[in-house]
Amino acid sequence: MTSQVPLHEGLFTWPATKPQLLGSRCSQCAEAAFPAQPDCRSCGSRDTTIVELGDHGTLWTWTIQTFLPKHPYLSGETADTFRPYGVGYVEMPGGVRVEARLKPNSPDQLKIGMPMQLDIIPFCTDENGDQRMTFAFSAVAEV
Amino acid sequence: MDVAIIGIGLHRFGRSPDMSGMQQGASAVRAALADAGLAWKDMQFAYGGSQDGGNADALVNELGLTGLQFTNIWNGCATGGSSLHAAYTAIKSGEYDMGVVVGFDKHPRGAFNPQPKEWGLDEWYGETGLMLTTQFFALKTQRYMYDHGITEDALIRVSEKAFNNGSITPTAWRQQALSYEEIASSTMVSDPLRKYMFCSPAEGGAALIVCNADKAHQYCSNPLFIKAAAVRTRHYGSFEVFSPSQAMTVADAPTVTASKAAFELAGIGPEDVDVIQLQDTDSGTEIMHMAENGFCEHGEQEKLLREGATQIDGRMPVNTDGGCLANGEPVGASGLRQIYEVCVQLRGEGGARQVANNPKVGYTHVYGAPGISGVNIITK
Ligand SMILES: [Zn+2]
């Protein structure tokens, strides 16, 4: 049976009903980082703790990856099956801008300042047949 | 003590299918030595670097086993700038009188494929397709255009200028001028940057012979002087390549601090510069670097480009040899190619691309992963 595993431990809470991105916050200067790290790049302190950064944010900048990246890209796609994907930095409530894949992948779907929602999605299948899950952002559906 | 440049050499950028990267480096050194009228055995030290071309100090196998001090430098896209900085300080310290700085490279075709581990990052960052320099430059340009009212017109004009300058530079890789329409309709690679707005990894070599300025006239009738060499890295909050996250408050790029340090060392300002080389990995970065280096205000580039201010006959000529866009980027050599071009211009040897009115002050700037910048100021 196919199971789902996170692409890398410690990037997000999962499985969960409302998965959250995980980062770290410095106890000395309060700056946040993603992914979580033991050292603070702002002040050099080693006094950091793991925190939830949130599950939504606003788009700070974006682009679209139109060609198949070389190794170490590991989606399993070929030049023929490759589907362009969006990439952006999303401002998180936790106080940091996180780089992520974006589900919208055409310029007319993306606009700086638009609200974005975190999704945990299957990225590729590993040698055991398990789906490796990663984080991505999608546009918040219009109400 | 001042530091002089008394010889310059280039192995033409582009593709040299019959030569290794190392051989292209040796070719550049031989050209620089011939330009200076000196021999390899006259060199007391060497600094050199390459990303994919091998260890620079193996060049002694090509040039001669003379026993000189040879130090390899690897500092990303700032490798050339860092090599020159090392040579500059070696002479300023009084330890040596004369040496060579060399950079060369030979990259596989297509985009670079950096490996996360080499940059202190986890594999998932590369595996999920977030670790591409082209992406980063697009992301930074996209935000810059939004913040400062830059339009696609400016991006197109930078490329138009680059390929036009390349077409009148005999050593340039890309010798074909491209029309505004050809650039504007080329394939979108990473929004907002199109195919003809990116430089490509390439091959080539560049070398300089540097010397104690007090002794330069013994060897050379037209020495040029390195008035400043500064290399700086990123600050907390700089918006940099290979960053899984960015701080909420954007800090100055390392270019800003390297540039300020260089102007302070040289005791001059941007208004005193006659010919400029800026890192133009893509047309967006040239625009951002115009302001980060102090040559204009943020947002002013749109108007300056429309007026042609950065063209060879403009009031602030930028990338007179076509820059990285027309020459490609052999990483180890690229920064030294900029210095080569500024020296050609200050000597008045630019031919069809010569900047008029006897330029006296040249400026070079490299920028690259993972947030490093090198600036040099060179004068007559
Ligand atoms: Zn801190």
Coordinates of C-alpha atoms and ligand atoms in Angstrom, one line a residue:
Chain A
M1 CA 0.0 0.0 0.0
T2 CA 1.2 3.5 -0.9
S3 CA 1.9 5.6 2.1
Q4 CA 2.9 9.2 2.4
V5 CA 6.0 10.5 4.1
P6 CA 7.3 14.0 4.5
L7 CA 10.1 15.0 2.1
H8 CA 12.2 16.1 5.1
E9 CA 11.5 16.0 8.8
G10 CA 10.8 19.2 10.7
L11 CA 9.6 21.5 7.9
F12 CA 5.9 21.3 8.8
T13 CA 3.5 19.7 11.2
W14 CA 2.0 16.8 9.4
P15 CA -0.2 14.9 9.3
A16 CA -2.5 17.4 10.9
T17 CA -5.9 18.9 10.2
K18 CA -4.4 22.3 9.8
P19 CA -0.7 21.7 9.0
Q20 CA 1.7 24.6 10.0
L21 CA 5.1 25.5 8.7
L22 CA 7.8 25.1 11.3
G23 CA 10.7 27.5 11.8
S24 CA 12.8 28.8 14.7
R25 CA 12.7 32.0 16.7
C26 CA 15.6 33.6 18.5
S27 CA 15.0 34.2 22.2
Q28 CA 17.5 37.1 22.2
C29 CA 16.4 39.2 19.2
A30 CA 13.0 37.5 18.2
E31 CA 13.9 37.1 14.6
A32 CA 12.4 34.0 12.9
A33 CA 14.0 31.7 10.3
F34 CA 12.9 28.9 8.0
P35 CA 13.8 26.1 8.2
A36 CA 14.4 25.9 11.9
Q37 CA 18.1 26.4 12.8
P38 CA 20.1 26.3 16.0
D39 CA 21.9 29.5 15.3
C40 CA 20.4 33.0 14.8
R41 CA 21.7 34.7 11.7
S42 CA 20.7 38.1 13.0
C43 CA 22.5 38.2 16.3
G44 CA 24.6 35.0 16.4
S45 CA 22.9 33.6 19.5
R46 CA 22.4 29.9 19.8
D47 CA 19.3 30.4 21.9
T48 CA 16.5 29.5 19.4
T49 CA 13.3 27.5 19.8
I50 CA 11.1 25.8 17.2
V51 CA 7.9 27.6 16.5
E52 CA 4.9 27.4 14.2
L53 CA 5.1 30.0 11.5
G54 CA 1.5 29.7 10.4
D55 CA -0.4 28.2 7.5
H56 CA -1.1 31.3 5.3
G57 CA 0.5 34.5 4.3
T58 CA 0.8 37.1 1.5
L59 CA 2.8 36.8 -1.7
W60 CA 5.9 39.0 -1.5
T61 CA 7.4 38.2 -4.9
W62 CA 7.0 35.4 -7.5
T63 CA 8.2 33.9 -10.7
I64 CA 7.5 30.8 -12.8
Q65 CA 9.9 27.9 -13.3
T66 CA 9.4 27.1 -17.0
F67 CA 12.1 24.6 -17.7
L68 CA 13.0 21.2 -16.0
P69 CA 15.7 21.9 -13.4
K70 CA 18.8 19.7 -13.5
H71 CA 20.0 17.4 -10.7
P72 CA 19.4 17.6 -7.7
Y73 CA 15.8 18.3 -8.8
L74 CA 14.0 15.1 -7.9
S75 CA 10.4 15.3 -9.1
G76 CA 10.7 12.3 -11.3
E77 CA 9.4 14.3 -14.3
T78 CA 11.0 14.2 -17.7
A79 CA 11.4 17.1 -20.2
D80 CA 8.1 15.8 -21.8
T81 CA 6.1 15.5 -18.6
F82 CA 7.4 18.6 -16.8
R83 CA 4.8 21.1 -15.7
P84 CA 5.9 24.6 -15.0
Y85 CA 5.5 25.6 -11.3
G86 CA 5.3 28.9 -9.5
V87 CA 8.0 30.0 -7.0
G88 CA 7.6 32.8 -4.5
Y89 CA 8.3 34.2 -1.1
V90 CA 5.3 34.3 1.2
E91 CA 5.2 36.6 4.2
M92 CA 4.2 34.4 7.2
P93 CA 2.3 35.5 10.3
G94 CA 5.4 34.2 12.2
G95 CA 7.4 37.1 10.9
V96 CA 9.6 35.7 8.1
R97 CA 9.3 35.4 4.3
V98 CA 9.4 31.8 3.2
E99 CA 10.4 30.6 -0.3
A100 CA 8.1 27.9 -1.6
R101 CA 6.6 26.3 -4.6
L102 CA 3.3 27.9 -5.7
K103 CA 0.4 26.0 -7.2
P104 CA -0.6 28.8 -9.5
N105 CA 1.8 28.6 -12.5
S106 CA 0.8 31.3 -14.9
P107 CA 1.4 35.1 -14.6
D108 CA -2.3 36.0 -14.7
Q109 CA -2.9 33.9 -11.5
L110 CA -0.2 35.6 -9.5
K111 CA 0.0 39.1 -8.0
I112 CA 2.2 40.6 -5.3
G113 CA 0.2 41.0 -2.1
M114 CA -2.3 38.3 -2.8
P115 CA -3.3 36.0 0.1
M116 CA -1.9 32.5 0.0
Q117 CA -2.7 29.3 1.8
L118 CA -0.4 26.5 2.8
D119 CA -0.9 23.0 1.3
I120 CA 1.0 19.8 2.0
I121 CA 1.1 18.0 -1.4
P122 CA 2.6 14.9 -2.9
F123 CA 5.8 15.9 -4.7
C124 CA 7.3 12.6 -6.0
T125 CA 7.4 8.9 -5.4
D126 CA 10.4 7.3 -3.7
E127 CA 12.0 3.9 -4.4
N128 CA 9.6 2.2 -1.9
G129 CA 6.6 3.5 -3.8
D130 CA 5.9 6.0 -1.0
Q131 CA 4.7 9.5 -1.9
R132 CA 7.1 12.2 -0.6
M133 CA 5.1 15.2 0.7
T134 CA 6.3 18.8 0.4
F135 CA 4.8 22.2 1.2
A136 CA 3.4 24.6 -1.3
F137 CA 1.1 27.6 -1.4
S138 CA -2.1 28.0 -3.4
A139 CA -4.2 31.1 -3.9
V140 CA -6.9 31.6 -1.3
A141 CA -10.3 30.8 -3.0
E142 CA -12.5 33.9 -3.6
V143 CA -15.4 33.9 -1.2
Chain B
M1 CA 51.9 52.2 -1.7
D2 CA 49.8 52.1 -4.9
V3 CA 49.2 49.0 -7.0
A4 CA 49.5 49.2 -10.8
I5 CA 48.2 47.0 -13.6
I6 CA 50.9 46.6 -16.2
G7 CA 49.6 43.8 -18.4
I8 CA 46.2 42.5 -19.4
G9 CA 45.3 39.3 -21.2
L10 CA 42.1 37.6 -22.3
H11 CA 41.3 34.2 -23.7
R12 CA 38.2 34.9 -25.7
F13 CA 35.0 34.0 -23.9
G14 CA 32.5 31.6 -25.4
R15 CA 33.3 28.1 -26.5
S16 CA 36.8 26.7 -27.1
P17 CA 36.0 23.1 -27.8
D18 CA 39.6 22.0 -28.3
M19 CA 40.9 23.6 -25.1
S20 CA 40.5 22.7 -21.4
G21 CA 39.6 25.4 -19.0
M22 CA 43.1 25.3 -17.6
Q23 CA 44.6 25.9 -21.1
Q24 CA 42.3 28.9 -21.6
G25 CA 43.7 30.2 -18.3
A26 CA 47.3 29.7 -19.5
S27 CA 46.4 31.4 -22.7
A28 CA 45.2 34.4 -20.8
V29 CA 48.3 34.5 -18.7
R30 CA 50.6 34.3 -21.8
A31 CA 48.6 37.2 -23.3
A32 CA 49.0 39.3 -20.2
L33 CA 52.7 38.6 -20.0
A34 CA 53.2 39.5 -23.6
D35 CA 51.2 42.7 -23.1
A36 CA 53.5 43.6 -20.2
G37 CA 56.7 42.5 -22.0
L38 CA 57.5 40.1 -19.2
A39 CA 58.1 36.4 -18.7
W40 CA 56.5 33.9 -16.4
K41 CA 59.7 33.6 -14.5
D42 CA 59.4 37.3 -13.5
M43 CA 56.3 36.6 -11.5
Q44 CA 56.8 36.4 -7.8
F45 CA 53.3 35.3 -6.9
A46 CA 50.0 34.3 -8.4
Y47 CA 46.4 34.2 -7.3
G48 CA 43.9 32.3 -9.4
G49 CA 40.5 30.6 -9.4
S50 CA 38.1 28.5 -11.3
Q51 CA 34.8 26.8 -10.5
D52 CA 34.8 23.9 -13.0
G53 CA 38.2 24.2 -14.7
G54 CA 40.4 22.6 -12.1
N55 CA 42.9 23.9 -9.5
A56 CA 44.4 27.2 -10.7
D57 CA 47.8 26.3 -9.3
A58 CA 48.1 23.4 -11.7
L59 CA 48.7 26.2 -14.3
V60 CA 52.3 25.9 -13.5
N61 CA 52.3 22.7 -15.5
E62 CA 51.5 24.8 -18.6
L63 CA 53.5 27.9 -17.7
G64 CA 56.6 26.6 -16.0
L65 CA 57.7 25.2 -12.6
T66 CA 59.4 28.4 -11.3
G67 CA 58.6 27.9 -7.6
L68 CA 56.5 31.0 -7.2
Q69 CA 53.9 31.3 -4.5
F70 CA 50.6 30.3 -6.1
T71 CA 47.3 30.5 -4.1
N72 CA 44.0 29.2 -5.3
I73 CA 41.0 31.4 -4.7
W74 CA 37.4 30.1 -4.9
N75 CA 34.8 32.7 -3.9
G76 CA 31.8 32.0 -6.1
C77 CA 31.0 34.7 -8.7
A78 CA 33.4 37.0 -6.8
T79 CA 36.4 34.7 -7.5
G80 CA 38.1 37.2 -9.9
G81 CA 37.4 40.1 -7.6
S82 CA 38.7 38.2 -4.6
S83 CA 41.9 37.1 -6.5
L84 CA 42.6 40.7 -7.5
H85 CA 41.9 41.8 -3.9
A86 CA 44.5 39.3 -2.6
A87 CA 47.1 40.4 -5.1
Y88 CA 46.4 44.0 -4.3
T89 CA 47.0 43.5 -0.6
A90 CA 50.1 41.3 -1.3
I91 CA 51.7 44.3 -3.1
K92 CA 50.4 46.9 -0.7
S93 CA 51.9 45.0 2.2
G94 CA 55.3 45.3 0.6
E95 CA 55.8 41.6 0.5
Y96 CA 55.9 41.4 -3.2
D97 CA 56.6 43.7 -6.2
M98 CA 55.0 41.8 -9.0
G99 CA 52.5 39.0 -9.7
V100 CA 49.7 37.6 -11.7
V101 CA 46.0 37.3 -11.2
V102 CA 44.2 34.7 -13.3
G103 CA 40.7 33.3 -13.6
F104 CA 39.4 30.7 -16.1
D105 CA 36.5 28.3 -16.5
K106 CA 34.7 25.8 -18.7
H107 CA 31.2 25.0 -17.7
P108 CA 28.8 22.4 -19.1
R109 CA 26.1 23.8 -21.3
G110 CA 22.8 24.9 -19.8
A111 CA 22.0 26.5 -16.4
F112 CA 24.3 26.0 -13.4
N113 CA 23.2 23.2 -11.1
P114 CA 24.4 24.0 -7.6
Q115 CA 24.3 21.3 -4.9
P116 CA 22.6 22.2 -1.6
K117 CA 25.3 20.6 0.6
E118 CA 28.0 22.9 -0.8
W119 CA 26.0 25.9 0.3
G120 CA 25.1 24.7 3.7
L121 CA 21.5 23.7 2.8
D122 CA 19.5 20.5 3.1
E123 CA 18.8 18.4 0.0
W124 CA 15.1 19.0 0.0
Y125 CA 15.8 22.6 -1.1
G126 CA 17.4 21.5 -4.4
E127 CA 15.2 18.4 -4.8
T128 CA 12.0 20.5 -4.8
G129 CA 13.4 22.9 -7.4
L130 CA 13.9 26.0 -5.4
M131 CA 17.7 26.3 -5.8
L132 CA 18.1 28.0 -9.2
T133 CA 20.0 31.2 -9.7
T134 CA 17.7 32.1 -12.6
Q135 CA 14.7 31.9 -10.3
F136 CA 16.3 34.1 -7.7
F137 CA 17.2 36.8 -10.1
A138 CA 13.7 36.7 -11.4
L139 CA 12.2 36.9 -7.9
K140 CA 14.4 39.8 -6.9
T141 CA 13.7 41.7 -10.2
Q142 CA 10.0 41.1 -9.9
R143 CA 9.9 42.7 -6.4
Y144 CA 12.3 45.5 -7.5
M145 CA 10.0 46.4 -10.4
Y146 CA 7.0 46.5 -8.1
D147 CA 8.7 48.6 -5.5
H148 CA 10.4 51.1 -7.9
G149 CA 8.1 51.4 -10.9
I150 CA 10.5 49.7 -13.4
T151 CA 8.8 48.2 -16.5
E152 CA 9.7 45.6 -19.0
D153 CA 10.8 48.4 -21.3
A154 CA 13.9 48.9 -19.1
L155 CA 14.7 45.1 -19.1
I156 CA 14.6 45.0 -22.9
R157 CA 16.7 48.1 -23.2
V158 CA 19.5 46.6 -21.1
S159 CA 19.7 43.5 -23.3
E160 CA 19.5 45.6 -26.5
K161 CA 22.5 47.6 -25.3
A162 CA 24.4 44.5 -24.2
F163 CA 24.1 42.7 -27.6
N164 CA 24.7 45.9 -29.5
N165 CA 28.0 46.5 -27.6
G166 CA 28.9 42.8 -28.1
S167 CA 28.4 43.2 -31.8
I168 CA 31.3 45.8 -31.9
T169 CA 33.5 44.0 -29.4
P170 CA 35.8 41.6 -31.3
T171 CA 36.4 39.4 -28.2
A172 CA 32.7 39.1 -27.3
W173 CA 31.0 35.7 -27.5
R174 CA 27.7 37.1 -28.8
Q175 CA 28.5 39.2 -31.9
Q176 CA 25.0 39.6 -33.1
A177 CA 23.0 42.7 -32.2
L178 CA 19.4 42.0 -31.3
S179 CA 16.4 44.3 -32.0
Y180 CA 14.1 45.5 -29.3
E181 CA 11.3 43.4 -30.8
E182 CA 13.4 40.2 -30.9
I183 CA 14.2 40.6 -27.2
A184 CA 10.7 41.6 -26.3
S185 CA 9.2 38.5 -28.0
S186 CA 11.8 36.0 -26.9
T187 CA 10.7 33.1 -24.7
M188 CA 9.7 33.9 -21.1
V189 CA 12.2 31.9 -18.9
S190 CA 11.4 33.0 -15.4
D191 CA 8.9 35.8 -15.3
P192 CA 9.7 38.7 -15.8
L193 CA 13.0 37.6 -17.4
R194 CA 13.1 36.4 -21.0
K195 CA 15.6 34.3 -22.9
Y196 CA 17.6 37.2 -24.2
M197 CA 17.7 38.8 -20.8
F198 CA 19.9 36.0 -19.3
C199 CA 23.6 35.4 -19.7
S200 CA 24.8 31.8 -20.2
P201 CA 27.5 29.8 -18.5
A202 CA 30.5 29.8 -20.9
E203 CA 34.2 29.3 -21.1
G204 CA 37.2 31.6 -21.2
G205 CA 40.1 33.1 -19.3
A206 CA 41.4 36.4 -18.1
A207 CA 44.6 37.5 -16.5
L208 CA 46.3 40.7 -15.1
I209 CA 49.9 41.5 -14.3
V210 CA 50.0 43.7 -11.2
C211 CA 53.0 45.5 -9.9
N212 CA 54.2 47.9 -7.2
A213 CA 53.2 51.3 -8.7
D214 CA 56.6 52.9 -7.8
K215 CA 58.2 50.4 -10.2
A216 CA 55.5 50.2 -12.8
H217 CA 57.1 52.7 -15.2
Q218 CA 60.2 50.5 -15.5
Y219 CA 58.0 48.0 -17.3
C220 CA 55.2 49.9 -18.9
S221 CA 54.6 53.3 -20.4
N222 CA 50.9 53.3 -19.6
P223 CA 50.3 51.7 -16.2
L224 CA 46.9 51.9 -14.7
F225 CA 46.3 52.1 -10.9
I226 CA 44.0 50.1 -8.6
K227 CA 42.6 52.8 -6.4
A228 CA 40.3 50.5 -4.5
A229 CA 39.5 46.8 -4.2
A230 CA 36.7 45.8 -1.8
V231 CA 34.9 42.5 -1.3
R232 CA 31.9 42.2 1.1
T233 CA 29.4 39.5 2.0
R234 CA 25.7 39.7 2.8
H235 CA 24.1 41.2 5.9
Y236 CA 21.2 39.9 7.9
G237 CA 18.2 40.9 5.8
S238 CA 19.9 41.2 2.4
F239 CA 17.7 39.6 -0.2
E240 CA 20.1 36.9 -1.5
V241 CA 20.3 33.8 -3.7
F242 CA 19.9 30.4 -2.1
S243 CA 17.8 31.6 0.9
P244 CA 14.9 29.4 2.0
S245 CA 13.7 32.4 4.0
Q246 CA 14.3 36.1 4.1
A247 CA 13.9 38.5 7.0
M248 CA 10.9 40.9 7.0
T249 CA 13.1 43.9 6.9
V250 CA 15.3 44.1 3.8
A251 CA 18.8 45.3 4.5
D252 CA 21.4 46.7 2.0
A253 CA 22.9 44.2 -0.5
P254 CA 26.6 43.4 -0.1
T255 CA 27.1 45.4 -3.3
V256 CA 26.0 48.6 -1.4
T257 CA 28.6 48.1 1.3
A258 CA 31.4 47.0 -1.1
S259 CA 30.7 50.0 -3.3
K260 CA 30.7 52.5 -0.5
A261 CA 34.0 51.0 0.9
A262 CA 35.6 51.2 -2.6
F263 CA 34.6 54.9 -3.1
E264 CA 35.9 55.8 0.3
L265 CA 39.2 54.1 -0.3
A266 CA 39.6 55.8 -3.7
G267 CA 38.5 59.2 -2.3
I268 CA 36.1 59.8 -5.2
G269 CA 32.3 59.4 -5.8
P270 CA 30.1 57.8 -8.5
E271 CA 30.0 61.1 -10.4
D272 CA 33.7 60.9 -11.0
V273 CA 33.5 57.5 -12.9
D274 CA 33.8 57.5 -16.7
V275 CA 33.3 53.9 -17.6
I276 CA 31.4 51.2 -15.6
Q277 CA 31.2 47.5 -15.5
L278 CA 28.3 46.0 -13.5
Q279 CA 27.4 42.3 -12.9
D280 CA 24.7 41.6 -15.5
T281 CA 23.8 38.0 -14.9
D282 CA 20.5 39.1 -16.4
S283 CA 19.1 42.5 -17.4
G284 CA 17.2 42.9 -14.1
T285 CA 20.4 42.7 -12.0
E286 CA 22.1 45.4 -14.2
I287 CA 19.2 47.7 -13.4
M288 CA 19.4 47.0 -9.6
H289 CA 23.1 47.2 -9.6
M290 CA 23.1 50.7 -11.2
A291 CA 21.4 52.0 -8.0
E292 CA 23.1 49.6 -5.5
N293 CA 26.5 51.0 -6.7
G294 CA 25.4 54.6 -6.3
F295 CA 25.2 55.6 -9.9
C296 CA 21.5 56.6 -9.7
E297 CA 18.5 56.5 -7.4
H298 CA 16.2 53.4 -7.2
G299 CA 13.6 53.8 -9.9
E300 CA 15.6 56.3 -11.9
Q301 CA 16.9 53.6 -14.2
E302 CA 13.7 53.5 -16.3
K303 CA 14.3 57.1 -17.5
L304 CA 18.1 56.7 -17.8
L305 CA 17.8 53.6 -20.0
R306 CA 15.2 55.3 -22.2
E307 CA 17.5 58.3 -22.6
G308 CA 20.5 56.0 -23.5
A309 CA 22.5 57.2 -20.5
T310 CA 24.3 53.8 -20.1
Q311 CA 25.1 53.4 -23.8
I312 CA 28.7 53.8 -24.9
D313 CA 28.0 57.4 -25.9
G314 CA 25.9 58.1 -22.9
R315 CA 27.0 60.0 -19.7
M316 CA 27.5 56.8 -17.7
P317 CA 28.5 54.0 -20.0
V318 CA 27.8 50.5 -18.5
N319 CA 29.2 47.2 -19.8
T320 CA 30.9 48.6 -22.9
D321 CA 32.0 45.1 -24.1
G322 CA 28.5 43.7 -23.7
G323 CA 29.0 42.5 -20.2
C324 CA 28.0 39.0 -19.1
L325 CA 25.0 39.0 -21.4
A326 CA 27.2 39.2 -24.5
N327 CA 30.2 37.4 -23.2
G328 CA 28.7 34.6 -21.1
E329 CA 29.8 33.8 -17.6
P330 CA 32.8 31.6 -17.0
V331 CA 32.6 32.1 -13.3
G332 CA 36.3 32.1 -12.4
A333 CA 37.2 34.5 -15.2
S334 CA 34.2 36.8 -15.4
G335 CA 35.3 39.4 -12.8
L336 CA 38.7 39.7 -14.4
R337 CA 37.1 40.2 -17.8
Q338 CA 35.4 43.3 -16.4
I339 CA 38.8 44.7 -15.3
Y340 CA 40.3 43.8 -18.7
E341 CA 37.6 45.8 -20.4
V342 CA 38.0 48.8 -18.1
C343 CA 41.8 48.8 -18.7
V344 CA 41.2 48.6 -22.5
Q345 CA 38.9 51.7 -22.2
L346 CA 41.3 53.7 -20.0
R347 CA 44.2 53.0 -22.4
G348 CA 42.0 54.2 -25.3
E349 CA 42.2 50.9 -27.1
G350 CA 38.5 50.2 -27.4
G351 CA 38.2 50.7 -31.1
A352 CA 34.6 50.9 -32.2
R353 CA 33.4 50.6 -28.6
Q354 CA 35.8 53.2 -27.2
V355 CA 34.2 55.7 -24.7
A356 CA 34.9 59.2 -25.9
N357 CA 36.7 62.0 -24.1
N358 CA 39.6 60.1 -22.7
P359 CA 38.1 58.2 -19.8
K360 CA 40.2 58.4 -16.7
V361 CA 38.3 56.5 -14.0
G362 CA 36.9 52.9 -14.4
Y363 CA 34.7 51.0 -12.0
T364 CA 34.0 47.2 -11.9
H365 CA 31.4 45.3 -9.9
V366 CA 30.8 41.6 -9.5
Y367 CA 28.0 40.0 -7.5
G368 CA 27.1 36.4 -6.9
A369 CA 26.1 33.4 -4.8
P370 CA 25.7 33.3 -1.9
G371 CA 25.6 37.0 -1.5
I372 CA 29.0 38.4 -2.2
S373 CA 30.2 41.4 -4.0
G374 CA 33.5 42.8 -5.2
V375 CA 34.2 46.3 -6.4
N376 CA 37.3 47.8 -8.0
I377 CA 38.2 51.3 -9.0
I378 CA 40.9 51.7 -11.6
T379 CA 42.4 55.0 -12.8
K380 CA 45.0 56.3 -15.2
Ligands
ZN1 ZN 18.9 36.5 17.4

